[in-house]
C-alpha cells in the first residue's frame, strides 16, 4: 500500500529531528569543550607569562609537587614558578607566626634548630630571578632540606627580625 501524504510528512519530520539530535548534540558538546579548553590554555599562558612574584597563593597542586606547605593563616603570600627541560623551581615568600614557622619547617622535613643564624641559603641566581634582596641587618637564618630524587630540594631562608612574625623565603627545586 502506498504511503499517504500525511504519513510521508510525519516520517520526514521524525527523520529530520533524529538527524539533528544525532549530529547537533555531539557538535554542541565539541564546541563547548573546545571553548573551555581554550580558556584553560589562556589562563595557563597568562600565569606562565608573568615575570616575577604573583601576590597570590600557589595552587595546592604546586604546593604538593614542590613540597612547600604554606601554613594556614599566612599572609603576604607570593610565588613565582620557572620551568625548563632540566629543572623546575617554585619561589615562595610569606609571613606567618612563630607557630606557623614551626609547622612549616616540620612539614618540610626540618626543625627550627636546623636554621643556621646568619646563613642565607638562597643563591644569587635565584635571588635575581625572584627579585629578592637580603640586606645586612635583619636576623637571617637558613637551612636546606635535601630529599631523595625525584623529590625536590628546598632552600629556606627566614627573616627573624621580628621573631613572633617571621618572613619566610623558599626556593624549591625539582628535576622532572
Tab-separated table of C-alpha atoms in Angstrom:
chain	number	residue	atom	x	y	z
A	1	UNK	CA	0.000	0.000	0.000
A	2	UNK	CA	1.374	3.378	-0.924
A	3	UNK	CA	2.041	5.845	1.904
A	4	UNK	CA	-0.336	8.796	2.092
A	5	UNK	CA	0.959	12.362	2.158
A	6	UNK	CA	0.385	12.908	5.924
A	7	UNK	CA	2.452	9.820	6.890
A	8	UNK	CA	5.231	10.829	4.495
A	9	UNK	CA	5.479	14.328	6.035
A	10	UNK	CA	5.408	12.893	9.566
A	11	UNK	CA	8.143	10.360	8.691
A	12	UNK	CA	10.365	13.074	7.139
A	13	UNK	CA	9.946	15.309	10.218
A	14	UNK	CA	10.827	12.434	12.516
A	15	UNK	CA	13.904	11.626	10.381
A	16	UNK	CA	14.994	15.297	10.425
A	17	UNK	CA	14.606	15.514	14.231
A	18	UNK	CA	16.617	12.315	14.746
A	19	UNK	CA	19.404	13.578	12.452
A	20	UNK	CA	19.525	16.950	14.255
A	21	UNK	CA	19.741	15.181	17.625
A	22	UNK	CA	22.378	12.692	16.466
A	23	UNK	CA	24.564	15.399	14.902
A	24	UNK	CA	23.661	18.530	16.870
A	25	UNK	CA	24.204	17.279	20.410
A	26	UNK	CA	27.753	15.952	19.822
A	27	UNK	CA	28.622	19.046	17.762
A	28	UNK	CA	27.374	21.309	20.556
A	29	UNK	CA	29.372	19.338	23.106
A	30	UNK	CA	32.518	19.704	20.972
A	31	UNK	CA	32.029	23.475	20.653
A	32	UNK	CA	31.560	23.904	24.422
A	33	UNK	CA	34.511	21.621	25.214
A	34	UNK	CA	36.796	23.471	22.771
A	35	UNK	CA	35.850	26.795	24.349
A	36	UNK	CA	36.625	25.546	27.848
A	37	UNK	CA	39.922	24.058	26.698
A	38	UNK	CA	40.918	27.313	25.020
A	39	UNK	CA	40.054	29.299	28.172
A	40	UNK	CA	42.125	26.909	30.296
A	41	UNK	CA	45.077	27.305	27.949
A	42	UNK	CA	44.782	31.099	28.100
A	43	UNK	CA	44.765	31.002	31.913
A	44	UNK	CA	47.912	28.868	31.948
A	45	UNK	CA	49.570	31.078	29.336
A	46	UNK	CA	48.712	34.207	31.322
A	47	UNK	CA	50.126	32.657	34.512
A	48	UNK	CA	53.334	31.488	32.856
A	49	UNK	CA	53.923	34.844	31.129
A	50	UNK	CA	54.019	36.694	34.444
A	51	UNK	CA	57.535	37.829	35.261
A	52	UNK	CA	58.249	37.961	38.952
A	53	UNK	CA	56.279	37.112	42.047
A	54	UNK	CA	52.494	36.952	41.902
A	55	UNK	CA	50.729	38.165	45.026
A	56	UNK	CA	48.679	35.038	45.479
A	57	UNK	CA	48.841	31.542	46.910
A	58	UNK	CA	50.295	28.884	44.613
A	59	UNK	CA	47.802	26.189	43.738
A	60	UNK	CA	47.514	23.226	46.061
A	61	UNK	CA	48.917	21.028	43.289
A	62	UNK	CA	52.063	23.205	43.008
A	63	UNK	CA	52.494	23.192	46.776
A	64	UNK	CA	52.285	19.383	46.763
A	65	UNK	CA	54.612	18.857	43.797
A	66	UNK	CA	57.256	21.225	45.178
A	67	UNK	CA	56.563	20.194	48.803
A	68	UNK	CA	56.063	23.743	50.066
A	69	UNK	CA	53.405	23.501	52.827
A	70	UNK	CA	52.442	27.136	53.427
A	71	UNK	CA	50.817	27.294	56.885
A	72	UNK	CA	47.161	28.297	57.135
A	73	UNK	CA	46.781	31.878	58.255
A	74	UNK	CA	49.927	33.075	56.467
A	75	UNK	CA	49.777	36.495	54.829
A	76	UNK	CA	51.647	38.440	52.158
A	77	UNK	CA	51.957	35.202	50.216
A	78	UNK	CA	53.568	35.492	46.787
A	79	UNK	CA	55.026	32.936	44.384
A	80	UNK	CA	56.699	32.505	41.033
A	81	UNK	CA	57.371	29.322	39.068
A	82	UNK	CA	60.018	28.720	36.453
A	83	UNK	CA	60.332	25.611	34.379
A	84	UNK	CA	62.550	24.319	31.626
A	85	UNK	CA	63.567	20.915	30.281
A	86	UNK	CA	66.110	20.385	33.060
A	87	UNK	CA	64.684	21.853	36.290
A	88	UNK	CA	61.578	23.462	37.712
A	89	UNK	CA	61.620	25.919	40.583
A	90	UNK	CA	58.946	27.375	42.815
A	91	UNK	CA	59.797	30.625	44.584
A	92	UNK	CA	57.541	31.406	47.549
A	93	UNK	CA	57.529	34.235	50.070
A	94	UNK	CA	55.145	34.521	53.004
A	95	UNK	CA	54.774	35.905	56.510
A	96	UNK	CA	53.498	33.758	59.329
A	97	UNK	CA	53.515	33.375	63.089
A	98	UNK	CA	56.198	31.639	65.157
A	99	UNK	CA	53.925	28.592	65.446
A	100	UNK	CA	53.288	28.750	61.680
A	101	UNK	CA	57.046	28.739	61.039
A	102	UNK	CA	57.482	25.692	63.268
A	103	UNK	CA	54.635	23.911	61.460
A	104	UNK	CA	56.090	24.833	58.053
A	105	UNK	CA	59.548	23.580	58.995
A	106	UNK	CA	58.170	20.334	60.443
A	107	UNK	CA	56.091	19.613	57.315
A	108	UNK	CA	59.103	20.481	55.143
A	109	UNK	CA	61.279	17.960	56.954
A	110	UNK	CA	63.277	20.408	59.065
A	111	UNK	CA	63.173	21.979	62.510
A	112	UNK	CA	63.879	25.423	63.913
A	113	UNK	CA	67.088	24.039	65.444
A	114	UNK	CA	68.363	23.378	61.886
A	115	UNK	CA	68.114	27.082	60.956
A	116	UNK	CA	71.679	28.389	60.941
A	117	UNK	CA	71.848	32.024	62.127
A	118	UNK	CA	73.394	34.372	59.570
A	119	UNK	CA	73.018	31.836	56.738
A	120	UNK	CA	71.202	32.791	53.542
A	121	UNK	CA	70.628	29.583	51.607
A	122	UNK	CA	69.079	31.141	48.509
A	123	UNK	CA	71.739	31.678	45.854
A	124	UNK	CA	72.423	34.844	43.876
A	125	UNK	CA	70.844	33.466	40.701
A	126	UNK	CA	67.591	32.617	42.477
A	127	UNK	CA	67.600	35.974	44.278
A	128	UNK	CA	67.837	37.847	40.998
A	129	UNK	CA	65.083	35.756	39.384
A	130	UNK	CA	62.689	36.409	42.272
A	131	UNK	CA	63.970	39.999	42.748
A	132	UNK	CA	64.747	39.300	46.406
A	133	UNK	CA	67.378	41.223	48.306
A	134	UNK	CA	68.733	40.107	51.639
A	135	UNK	CA	70.386	43.207	53.128
A	136	UNK	CA	72.661	43.170	56.135
A	137	UNK	CA	70.921	43.831	59.404
A	138	UNK	CA	67.918	41.538	59.678
A	139	UNK	CA	68.331	38.335	61.614
A	140	UNK	CA	68.613	35.909	58.687
A	141	UNK	CA	68.628	32.173	59.292
A	142	UNK	CA	68.573	29.391	56.763
A	143	UNK	CA	68.610	25.716	56.030
A	144	UNK	CA	68.414	23.403	53.039
A	145	UNK	CA	66.158	20.362	53.012
A	146	UNK	CA	67.616	17.711	50.721
A	147	UNK	CA	65.367	14.825	49.739
A	148	UNK	CA	65.941	11.696	47.701
A	149	UNK	CA	65.438	12.106	43.946
A	150	UNK	CA	62.988	12.833	42.337
A	151	UNK	CA	61.657	14.798	45.317
A	152	UNK	CA	62.562	18.487	45.424
A	153	UNK	CA	65.392	20.180	47.287
A	154	UNK	CA	64.197	23.155	49.310
A	155	UNK	CA	66.268	26.199	50.293
A	156	UNK	CA	64.666	28.068	53.183
A	157	UNK	CA	65.749	31.497	54.406
A	158	UNK	CA	63.892	33.173	57.262
A	159	UNK	CA	63.923	36.789	58.428
A	160	UNK	CA	63.664	36.521	62.221
A	161	UNK	CA	63.981	40.266	62.885
A	162	UNK	CA	60.523	40.031	64.436
A	163	UNK	CA	60.549	36.513	65.945
A	164	UNK	CA	56.788	36.446	66.543
A	165	UNK	CA	56.107	37.148	62.848
A	166	UNK	CA	58.900	35.684	60.692
A	167	UNK	CA	59.096	36.243	56.946
A	168	UNK	CA	59.928	33.074	55.024
A	169	UNK	CA	61.617	32.804	51.621
A	170	UNK	CA	61.603	29.419	49.894
A	171	UNK	CA	63.081	28.083	46.654
A	172	UNK	CA	62.058	24.512	45.893
A	173	UNK	CA	63.886	22.876	43.010
A	174	UNK	CA	62.924	19.654	41.289
A	175	UNK	CA	64.172	17.804	38.227
A	176	UNK	CA	61.420	16.164	36.186
